[in-house]
Short mmCIF file of C-alpha atoms in Angstrom, two decimals:
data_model
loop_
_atom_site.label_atom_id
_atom_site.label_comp_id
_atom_site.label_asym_id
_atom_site.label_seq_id
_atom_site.Cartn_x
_atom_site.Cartn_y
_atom_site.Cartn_z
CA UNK A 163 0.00 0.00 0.00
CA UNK A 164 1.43 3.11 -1.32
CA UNK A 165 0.69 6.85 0.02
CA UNK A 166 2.05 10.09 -0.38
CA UNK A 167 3.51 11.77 2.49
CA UNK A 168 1.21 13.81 4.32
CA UNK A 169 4.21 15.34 6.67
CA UNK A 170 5.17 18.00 4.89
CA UNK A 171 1.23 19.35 5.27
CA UNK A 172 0.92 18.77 8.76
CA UNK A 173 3.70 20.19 9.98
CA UNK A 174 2.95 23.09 8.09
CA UNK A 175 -0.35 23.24 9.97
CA UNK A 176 0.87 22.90 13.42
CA UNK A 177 0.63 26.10 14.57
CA UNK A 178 4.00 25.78 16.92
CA UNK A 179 7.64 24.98 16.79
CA UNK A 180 7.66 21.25 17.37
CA UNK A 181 11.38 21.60 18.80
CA UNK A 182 11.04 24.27 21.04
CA UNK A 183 7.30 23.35 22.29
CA UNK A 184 7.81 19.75 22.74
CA UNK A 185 10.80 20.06 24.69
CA UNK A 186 8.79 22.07 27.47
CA UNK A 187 6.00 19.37 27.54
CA UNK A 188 5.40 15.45 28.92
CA UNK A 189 6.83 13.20 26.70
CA UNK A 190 5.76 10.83 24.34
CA UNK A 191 6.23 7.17 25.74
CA UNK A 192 5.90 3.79 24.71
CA UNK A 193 3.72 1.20 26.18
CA UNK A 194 5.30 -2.91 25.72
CA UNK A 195 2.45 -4.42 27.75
CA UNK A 196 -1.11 -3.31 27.26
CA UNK A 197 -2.54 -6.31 26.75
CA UNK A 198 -3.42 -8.64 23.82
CA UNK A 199 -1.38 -7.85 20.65
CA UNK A 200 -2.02 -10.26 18.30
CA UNK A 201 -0.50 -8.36 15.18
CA UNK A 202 2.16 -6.41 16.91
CA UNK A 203 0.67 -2.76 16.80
CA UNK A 204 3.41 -0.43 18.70
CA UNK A 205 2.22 1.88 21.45
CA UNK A 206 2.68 4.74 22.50
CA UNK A 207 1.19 7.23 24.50
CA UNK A 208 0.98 11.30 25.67
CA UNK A 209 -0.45 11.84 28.58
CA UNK A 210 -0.14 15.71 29.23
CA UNK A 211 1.54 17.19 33.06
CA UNK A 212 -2.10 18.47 33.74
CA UNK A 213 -4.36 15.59 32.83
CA UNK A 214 -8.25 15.91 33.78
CA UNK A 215 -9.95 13.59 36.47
CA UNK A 216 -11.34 10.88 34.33
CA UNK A 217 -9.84 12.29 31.43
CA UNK A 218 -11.23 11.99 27.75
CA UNK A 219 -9.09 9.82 25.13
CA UNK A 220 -8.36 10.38 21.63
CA UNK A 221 -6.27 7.56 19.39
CA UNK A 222 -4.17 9.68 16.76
CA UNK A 223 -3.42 7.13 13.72
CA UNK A 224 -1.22 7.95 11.39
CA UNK A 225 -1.17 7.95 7.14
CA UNK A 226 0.96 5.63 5.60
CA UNK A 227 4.70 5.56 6.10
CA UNK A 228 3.78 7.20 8.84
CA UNK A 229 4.79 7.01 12.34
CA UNK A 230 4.35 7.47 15.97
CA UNK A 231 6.23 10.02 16.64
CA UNK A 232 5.96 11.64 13.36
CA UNK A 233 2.13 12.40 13.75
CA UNK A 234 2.55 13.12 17.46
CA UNK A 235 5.48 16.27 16.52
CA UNK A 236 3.06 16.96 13.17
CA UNK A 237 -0.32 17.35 13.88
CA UNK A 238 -1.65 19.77 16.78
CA UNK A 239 -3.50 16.73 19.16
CA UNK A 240 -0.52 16.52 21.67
CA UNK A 241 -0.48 20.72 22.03
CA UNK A 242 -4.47 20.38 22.48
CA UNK A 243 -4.14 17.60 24.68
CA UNK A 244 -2.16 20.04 26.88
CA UNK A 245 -4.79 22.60 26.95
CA UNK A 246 -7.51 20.06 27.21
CA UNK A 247 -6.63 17.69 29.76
CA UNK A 248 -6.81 14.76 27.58
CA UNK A 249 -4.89 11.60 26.55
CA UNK A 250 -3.59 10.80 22.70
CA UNK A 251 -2.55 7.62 22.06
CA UNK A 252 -0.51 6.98 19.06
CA UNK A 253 -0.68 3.67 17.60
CA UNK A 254 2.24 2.59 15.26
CA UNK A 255 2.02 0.01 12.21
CA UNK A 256 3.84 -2.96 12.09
CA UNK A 257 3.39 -3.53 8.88
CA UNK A 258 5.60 -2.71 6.04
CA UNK A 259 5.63 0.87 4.55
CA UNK A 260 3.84 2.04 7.72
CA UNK A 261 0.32 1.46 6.44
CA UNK A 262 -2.28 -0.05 8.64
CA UNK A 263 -4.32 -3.54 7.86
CA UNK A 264 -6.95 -1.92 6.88
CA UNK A 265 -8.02 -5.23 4.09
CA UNK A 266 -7.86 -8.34 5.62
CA UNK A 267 -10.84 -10.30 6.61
CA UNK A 268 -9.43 -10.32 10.52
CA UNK A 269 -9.08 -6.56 10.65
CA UNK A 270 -12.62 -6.04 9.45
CA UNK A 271 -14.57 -8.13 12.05
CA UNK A 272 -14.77 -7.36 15.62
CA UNK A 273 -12.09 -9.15 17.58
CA UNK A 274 -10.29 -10.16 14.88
CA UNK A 275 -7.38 -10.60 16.16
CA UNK A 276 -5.77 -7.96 13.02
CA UNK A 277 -4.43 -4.38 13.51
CA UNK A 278 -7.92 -2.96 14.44
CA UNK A 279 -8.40 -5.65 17.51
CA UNK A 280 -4.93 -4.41 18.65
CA UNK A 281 -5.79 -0.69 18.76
CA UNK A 282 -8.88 -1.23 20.34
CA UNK A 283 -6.91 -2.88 23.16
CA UNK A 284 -4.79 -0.04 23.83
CA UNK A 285 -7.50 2.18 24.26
CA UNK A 286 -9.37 -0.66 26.90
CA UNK A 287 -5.99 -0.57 28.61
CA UNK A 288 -5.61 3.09 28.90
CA UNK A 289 -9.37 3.22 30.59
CA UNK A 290 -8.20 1.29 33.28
CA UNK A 291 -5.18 2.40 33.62
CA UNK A 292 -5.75 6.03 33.41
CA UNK A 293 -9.62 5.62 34.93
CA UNK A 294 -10.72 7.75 31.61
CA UNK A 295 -14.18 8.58 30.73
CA UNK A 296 -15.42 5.78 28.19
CA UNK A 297 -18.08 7.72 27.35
CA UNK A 298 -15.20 10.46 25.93
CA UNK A 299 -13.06 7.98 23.56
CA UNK A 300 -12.56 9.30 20.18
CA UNK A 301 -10.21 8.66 17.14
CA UNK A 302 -9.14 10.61 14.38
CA UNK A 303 -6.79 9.69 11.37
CA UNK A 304 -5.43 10.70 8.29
CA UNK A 305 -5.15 8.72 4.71
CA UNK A 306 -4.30 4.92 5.70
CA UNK A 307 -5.18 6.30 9.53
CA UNK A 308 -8.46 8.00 8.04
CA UNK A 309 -9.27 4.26 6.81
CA UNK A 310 -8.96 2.84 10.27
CA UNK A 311 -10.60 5.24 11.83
CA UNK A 312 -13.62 4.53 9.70
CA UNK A 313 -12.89 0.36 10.59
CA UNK A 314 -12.34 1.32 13.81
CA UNK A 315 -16.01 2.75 14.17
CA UNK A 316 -17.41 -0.02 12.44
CA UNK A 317 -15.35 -2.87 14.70
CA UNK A 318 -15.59 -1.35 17.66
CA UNK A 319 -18.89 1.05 17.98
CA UNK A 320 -19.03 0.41 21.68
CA UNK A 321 -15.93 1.58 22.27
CA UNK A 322 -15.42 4.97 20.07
CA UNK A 323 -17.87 8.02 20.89
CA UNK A 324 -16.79 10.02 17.96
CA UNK A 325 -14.70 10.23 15.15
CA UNK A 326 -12.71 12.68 12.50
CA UNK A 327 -11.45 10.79 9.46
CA UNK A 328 -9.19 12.82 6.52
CA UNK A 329 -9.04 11.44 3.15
CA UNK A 330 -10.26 7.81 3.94
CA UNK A 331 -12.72 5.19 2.55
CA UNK A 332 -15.62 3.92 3.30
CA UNK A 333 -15.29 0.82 5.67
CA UNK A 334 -14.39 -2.23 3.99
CA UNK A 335 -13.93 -0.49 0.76
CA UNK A 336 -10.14 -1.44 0.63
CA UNK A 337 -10.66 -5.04 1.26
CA UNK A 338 -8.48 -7.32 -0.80
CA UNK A 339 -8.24 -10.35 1.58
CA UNK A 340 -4.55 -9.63 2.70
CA UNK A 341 -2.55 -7.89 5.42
CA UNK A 342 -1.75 -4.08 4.25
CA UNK A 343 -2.89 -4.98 0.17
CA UNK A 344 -3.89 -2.09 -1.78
CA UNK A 345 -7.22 -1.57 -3.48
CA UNK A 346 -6.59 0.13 -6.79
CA UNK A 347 -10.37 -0.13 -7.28
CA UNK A 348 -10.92 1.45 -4.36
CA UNK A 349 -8.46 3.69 -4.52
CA UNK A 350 -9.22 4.68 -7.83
CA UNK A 351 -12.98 5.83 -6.49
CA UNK A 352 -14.50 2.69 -8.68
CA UNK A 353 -15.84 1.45 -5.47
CA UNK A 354 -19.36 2.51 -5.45
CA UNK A 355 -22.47 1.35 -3.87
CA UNK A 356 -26.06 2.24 -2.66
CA UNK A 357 -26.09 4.16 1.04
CA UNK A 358 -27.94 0.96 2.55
CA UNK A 359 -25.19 -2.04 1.20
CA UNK A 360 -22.48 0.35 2.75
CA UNK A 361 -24.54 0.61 6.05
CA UNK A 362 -24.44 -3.43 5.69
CA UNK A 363 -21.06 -3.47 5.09
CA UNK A 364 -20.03 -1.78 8.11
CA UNK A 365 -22.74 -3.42 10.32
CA UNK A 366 -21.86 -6.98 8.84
CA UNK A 367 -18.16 -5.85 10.97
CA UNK A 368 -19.48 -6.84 14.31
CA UNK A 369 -22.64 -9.15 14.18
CA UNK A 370 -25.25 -8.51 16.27
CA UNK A 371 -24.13 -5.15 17.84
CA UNK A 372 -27.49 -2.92 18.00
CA UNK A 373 -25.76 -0.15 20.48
CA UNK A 374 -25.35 3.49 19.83
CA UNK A 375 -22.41 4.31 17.34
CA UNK A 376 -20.11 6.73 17.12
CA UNK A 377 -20.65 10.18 15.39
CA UNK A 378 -18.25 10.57 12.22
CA UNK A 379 -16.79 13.62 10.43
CA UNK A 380 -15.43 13.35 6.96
CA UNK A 381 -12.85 15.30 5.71
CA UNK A 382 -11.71 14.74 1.49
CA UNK A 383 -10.31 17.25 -0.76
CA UNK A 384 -11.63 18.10 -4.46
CA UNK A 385 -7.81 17.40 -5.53
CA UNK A 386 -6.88 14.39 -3.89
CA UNK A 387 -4.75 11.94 -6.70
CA UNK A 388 -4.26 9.32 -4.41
CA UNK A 389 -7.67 8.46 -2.89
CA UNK A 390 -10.03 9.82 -5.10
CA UNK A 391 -12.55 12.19 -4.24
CA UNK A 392 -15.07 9.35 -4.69
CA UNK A 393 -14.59 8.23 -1.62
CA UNK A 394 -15.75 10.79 0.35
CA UNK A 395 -19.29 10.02 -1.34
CA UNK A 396 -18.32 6.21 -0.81
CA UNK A 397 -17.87 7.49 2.91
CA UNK A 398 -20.68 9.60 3.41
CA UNK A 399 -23.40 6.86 1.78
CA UNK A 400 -22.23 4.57 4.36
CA UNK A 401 -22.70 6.39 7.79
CA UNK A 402 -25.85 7.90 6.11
CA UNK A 403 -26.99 4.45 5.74
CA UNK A 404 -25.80 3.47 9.31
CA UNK A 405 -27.69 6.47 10.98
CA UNK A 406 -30.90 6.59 8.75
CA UNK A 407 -29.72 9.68 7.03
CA UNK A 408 -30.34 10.22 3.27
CA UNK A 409 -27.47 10.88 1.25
CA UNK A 410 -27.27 13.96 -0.72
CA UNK A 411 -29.77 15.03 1.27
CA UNK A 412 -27.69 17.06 4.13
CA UNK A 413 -29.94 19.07 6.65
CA UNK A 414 -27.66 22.14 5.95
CA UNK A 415 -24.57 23.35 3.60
CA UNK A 416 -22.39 26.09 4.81
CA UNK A 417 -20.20 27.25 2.93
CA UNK A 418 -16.74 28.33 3.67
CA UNK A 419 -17.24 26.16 6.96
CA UNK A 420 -14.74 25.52 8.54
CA UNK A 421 -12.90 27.61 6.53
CA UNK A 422 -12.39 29.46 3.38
CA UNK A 423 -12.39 26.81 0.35
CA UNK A 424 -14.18 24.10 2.82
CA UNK A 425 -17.58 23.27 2.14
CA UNK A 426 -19.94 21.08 4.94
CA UNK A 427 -22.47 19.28 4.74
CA UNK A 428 -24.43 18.59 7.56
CA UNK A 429 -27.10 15.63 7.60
CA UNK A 430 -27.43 15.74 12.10
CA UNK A 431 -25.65 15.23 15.10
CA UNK A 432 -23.91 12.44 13.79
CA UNK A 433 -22.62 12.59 10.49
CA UNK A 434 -20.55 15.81 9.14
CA UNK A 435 -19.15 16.08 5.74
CA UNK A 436 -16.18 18.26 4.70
CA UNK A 437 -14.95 19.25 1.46
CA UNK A 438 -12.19 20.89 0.42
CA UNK A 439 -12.00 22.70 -3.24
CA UNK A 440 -8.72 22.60 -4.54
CA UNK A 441 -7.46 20.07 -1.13
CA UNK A 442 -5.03 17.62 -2.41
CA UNK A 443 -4.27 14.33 -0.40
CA UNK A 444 -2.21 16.41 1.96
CA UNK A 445 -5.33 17.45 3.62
CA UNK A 446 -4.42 19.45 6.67
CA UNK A 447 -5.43 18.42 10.17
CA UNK A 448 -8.27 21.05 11.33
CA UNK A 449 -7.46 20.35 15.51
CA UNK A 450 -9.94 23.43 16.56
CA UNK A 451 -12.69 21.64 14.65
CA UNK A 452 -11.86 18.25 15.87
CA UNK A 453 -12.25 19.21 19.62
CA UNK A 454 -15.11 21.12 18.95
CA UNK A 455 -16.90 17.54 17.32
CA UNK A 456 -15.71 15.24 20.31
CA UNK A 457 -16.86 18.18 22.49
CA UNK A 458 -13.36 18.43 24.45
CA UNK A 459 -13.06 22.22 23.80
CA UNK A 460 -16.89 23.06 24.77
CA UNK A 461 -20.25 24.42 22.75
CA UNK A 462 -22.28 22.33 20.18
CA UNK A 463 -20.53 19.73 17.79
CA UNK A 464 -22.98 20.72 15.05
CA UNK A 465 -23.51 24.60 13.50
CA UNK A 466 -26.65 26.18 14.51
CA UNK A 467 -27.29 28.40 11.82
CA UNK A 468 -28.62 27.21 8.78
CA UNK A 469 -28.24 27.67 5.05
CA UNK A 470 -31.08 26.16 2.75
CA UNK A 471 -31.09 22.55 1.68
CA UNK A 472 -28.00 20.70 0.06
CA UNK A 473 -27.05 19.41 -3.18
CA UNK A 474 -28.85 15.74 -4.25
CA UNK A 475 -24.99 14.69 -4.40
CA UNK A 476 -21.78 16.09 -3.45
CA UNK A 477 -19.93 16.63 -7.23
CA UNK A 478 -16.68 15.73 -7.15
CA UNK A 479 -14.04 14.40 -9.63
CA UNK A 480 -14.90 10.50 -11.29
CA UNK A 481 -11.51 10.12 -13.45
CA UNK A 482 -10.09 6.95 -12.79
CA UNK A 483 -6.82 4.95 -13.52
CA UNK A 484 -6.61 1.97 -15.94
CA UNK A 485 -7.96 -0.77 -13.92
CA UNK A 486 -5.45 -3.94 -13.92
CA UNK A 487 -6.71 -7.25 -16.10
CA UNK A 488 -8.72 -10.13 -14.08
CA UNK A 489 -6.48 -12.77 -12.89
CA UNK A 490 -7.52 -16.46 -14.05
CA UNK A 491 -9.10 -18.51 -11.58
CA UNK A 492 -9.21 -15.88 -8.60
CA UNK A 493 -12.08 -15.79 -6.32
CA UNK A 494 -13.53 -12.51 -4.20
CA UNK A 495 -13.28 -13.10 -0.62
CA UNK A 496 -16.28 -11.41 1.77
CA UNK A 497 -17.01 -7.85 0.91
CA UNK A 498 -14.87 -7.57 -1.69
CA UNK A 499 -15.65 -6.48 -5.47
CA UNK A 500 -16.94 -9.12 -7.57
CA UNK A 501 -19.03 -7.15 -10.01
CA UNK A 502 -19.92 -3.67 -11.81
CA UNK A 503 -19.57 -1.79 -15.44
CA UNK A 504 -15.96 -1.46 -16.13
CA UNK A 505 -14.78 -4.26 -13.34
CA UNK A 506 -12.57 -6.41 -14.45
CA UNK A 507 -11.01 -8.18 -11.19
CA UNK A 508 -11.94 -11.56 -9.11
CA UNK A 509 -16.02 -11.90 -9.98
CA UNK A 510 -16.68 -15.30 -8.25
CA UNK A 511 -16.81 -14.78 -4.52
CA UNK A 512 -15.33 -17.63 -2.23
CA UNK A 513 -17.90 -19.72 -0.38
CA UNK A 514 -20.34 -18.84 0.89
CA UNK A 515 -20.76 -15.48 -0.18
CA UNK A 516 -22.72 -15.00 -2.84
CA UNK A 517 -22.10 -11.35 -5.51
CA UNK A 518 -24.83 -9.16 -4.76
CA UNK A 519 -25.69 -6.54 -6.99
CA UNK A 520 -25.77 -3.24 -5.98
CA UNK A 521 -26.31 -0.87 -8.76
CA UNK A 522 -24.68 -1.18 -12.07
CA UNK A 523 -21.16 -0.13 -10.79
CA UNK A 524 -21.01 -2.14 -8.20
CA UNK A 525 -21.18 -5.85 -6.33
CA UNK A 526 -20.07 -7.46 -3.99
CA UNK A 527 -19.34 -10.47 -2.24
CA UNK A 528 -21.84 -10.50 1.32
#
């Protein structure tokens, strides 16, 4: 799995001088023992000089070849986490090129026993070590991090209150079967489906959970050649579906919100959509915004003025790379891409999942 940098963006967002400002701050610190690590996620963790009773937690994961440290001294979460009282935990990949598993069949089921099962047991560990708030236990990511954020809050919806993913995919949307593959389809924006089989997608993750889940912003840019813009539609259909919204059907569309060039789209209380015109893949971290969703900085996590009803859809670029030739005799594993105008990968699904058509782009295995 291949990704451009995103440090040279998020550094230039941090609002600070990493060297001078980190030095006069608690330290970032690994953690060997925090439980059950069955795919070797590193951790480490910031927990700030003047931490809060019962203190809120946010899990900072990092874009491919990504690390640590290098989203802890990049993005602004370990400054805010000063101000704020909170803990960030910063999980690192073990895989290679620093992306997470954010494709394999393990990672994308609740207790797996993949990368995902592994963060989520750094975060029950730091509960009980730290006697934090579960009801305040949030994650945020960007690129590969964005797209386990987004498995994260499918996996583990009982454990994650809210959550701010930057130019990810839809959950399951990468899925090739293997630890860390890459999903040129995906990728590529090719990946499309109806709001209610990416609801089922992400549902299908942990069987049987009917709990509350957690609230998700989604950041993409109109630019982005890496993970096409796509995906924030991809994205958005899928947490509409989850929460009963209708996409392309947000409750309000503000403009210039959060900033200049950003356009959101607001469908409730728990799903916000943010688009950048002219945002390539080095989409920068908006921290202010972030603590305002998971309520750590105070006031309402949604806007409360309004501006007329949205688009029907969210326009963004469609242009695609060449899509590779279908290997001979390959099957589709569960949720993966077995069918759709233009598809020309696996399109007989391993048993016993059956390719279910969604619309004329898209099917998959289920």
């Amino acid at each position: 799995m291949k990704f451009s940098t995103l440090a040279s963006g998020l550094l230039a967002l941090a609002p600070f001088s990493a060297a001078a400002e980190l030095a006069k701050r608690a330290t970032l610190t690994r953690v060997n023992n925090f439980g059950s690590n069955p795919s070797g996620v590193r951790m480490y963790i910031y927990v700030p000089d003047k931490l809060q009773a019962n203190p809120a937690i946010l899990t900072a994961v990092h874009y491919c070849t990504g690390t640590a440290n290098a989203f802890y001294t990049g993005t602004p979460y370990a400054r805010l986490a000063d101000q704020y009282g909170f803990i960030v935990i910063y999980p690192e990949s073990p895989n290679d090129g620093g992306c997470w598993d954010v494709s394999s069949r393990a990672t994308l089921t609740h207790d797996g026993g993949a990368n995902s099962n592994s963060i989520a047991n750094m975060v029950t560990y730091t509960i009980a070590q730290y006697k934090a708030d579960p009801n305040r236990v949030f994650v945020a990511g960007t690129s590969s991090g964005a797209m386990m954020t987004n498995v994260l809050a499918a996996t583990y919806p009982n454990l994650f209150k809210a959550a701010s993913a930057y130019a990810g995919v839809a959950a399951g949307c990468f899925y090739t079967g293997t630890v860390a593959g890459w999903n040129s389809s995906c990728a590529n924006g090719q990946s499309t489906a109806s709001q209610s089989a990416w609801a089922q997608t992400a549902q299908n993750m942990y069987p049987g959970y009917t709990g509350p889940r957690p609230r998700m912003m989604i950041y993409h840019g109109s630019a982005d050649s890496t993970i096409y813009p796509q995906n924030f539609n991809e994205t958005l259909k899928q947490w509409a579906g989850v929460f009963g919204y209708t996409y392309g059907q947000p409750q309000q569309t503000l403009s210039n919100s959060p900033s200049s060039g950003y356009t959101k789209y607001v469908y409730g209380e728990n799903l916000v959509g943010v688009y950048g015109a002219g945002v390539t893949h080095d989409i920068p971290v908006n921290g202010a915004a972030d603590m305002q969703w998971f309520g750590l900085s105070g006031g309402s996590t949604t806007p409360s003025s309004s501006v007329g009803p949205g688009p029907t859809s969210t326009k963004v670029s469609t242009s695609t790379s060449a899509t590779p030739s279908t290997p001979s005799g390959c099957t589709a594993e569960r949720w993966g891409q077995c069918g759709g105008i233009g598809f020309s990968g696996c399109k007989t699904c391993a048993s016993p999942y059956k390719c279910t058509f969604s619309n004329d782009w898209y099917s998959q295995c289920l």
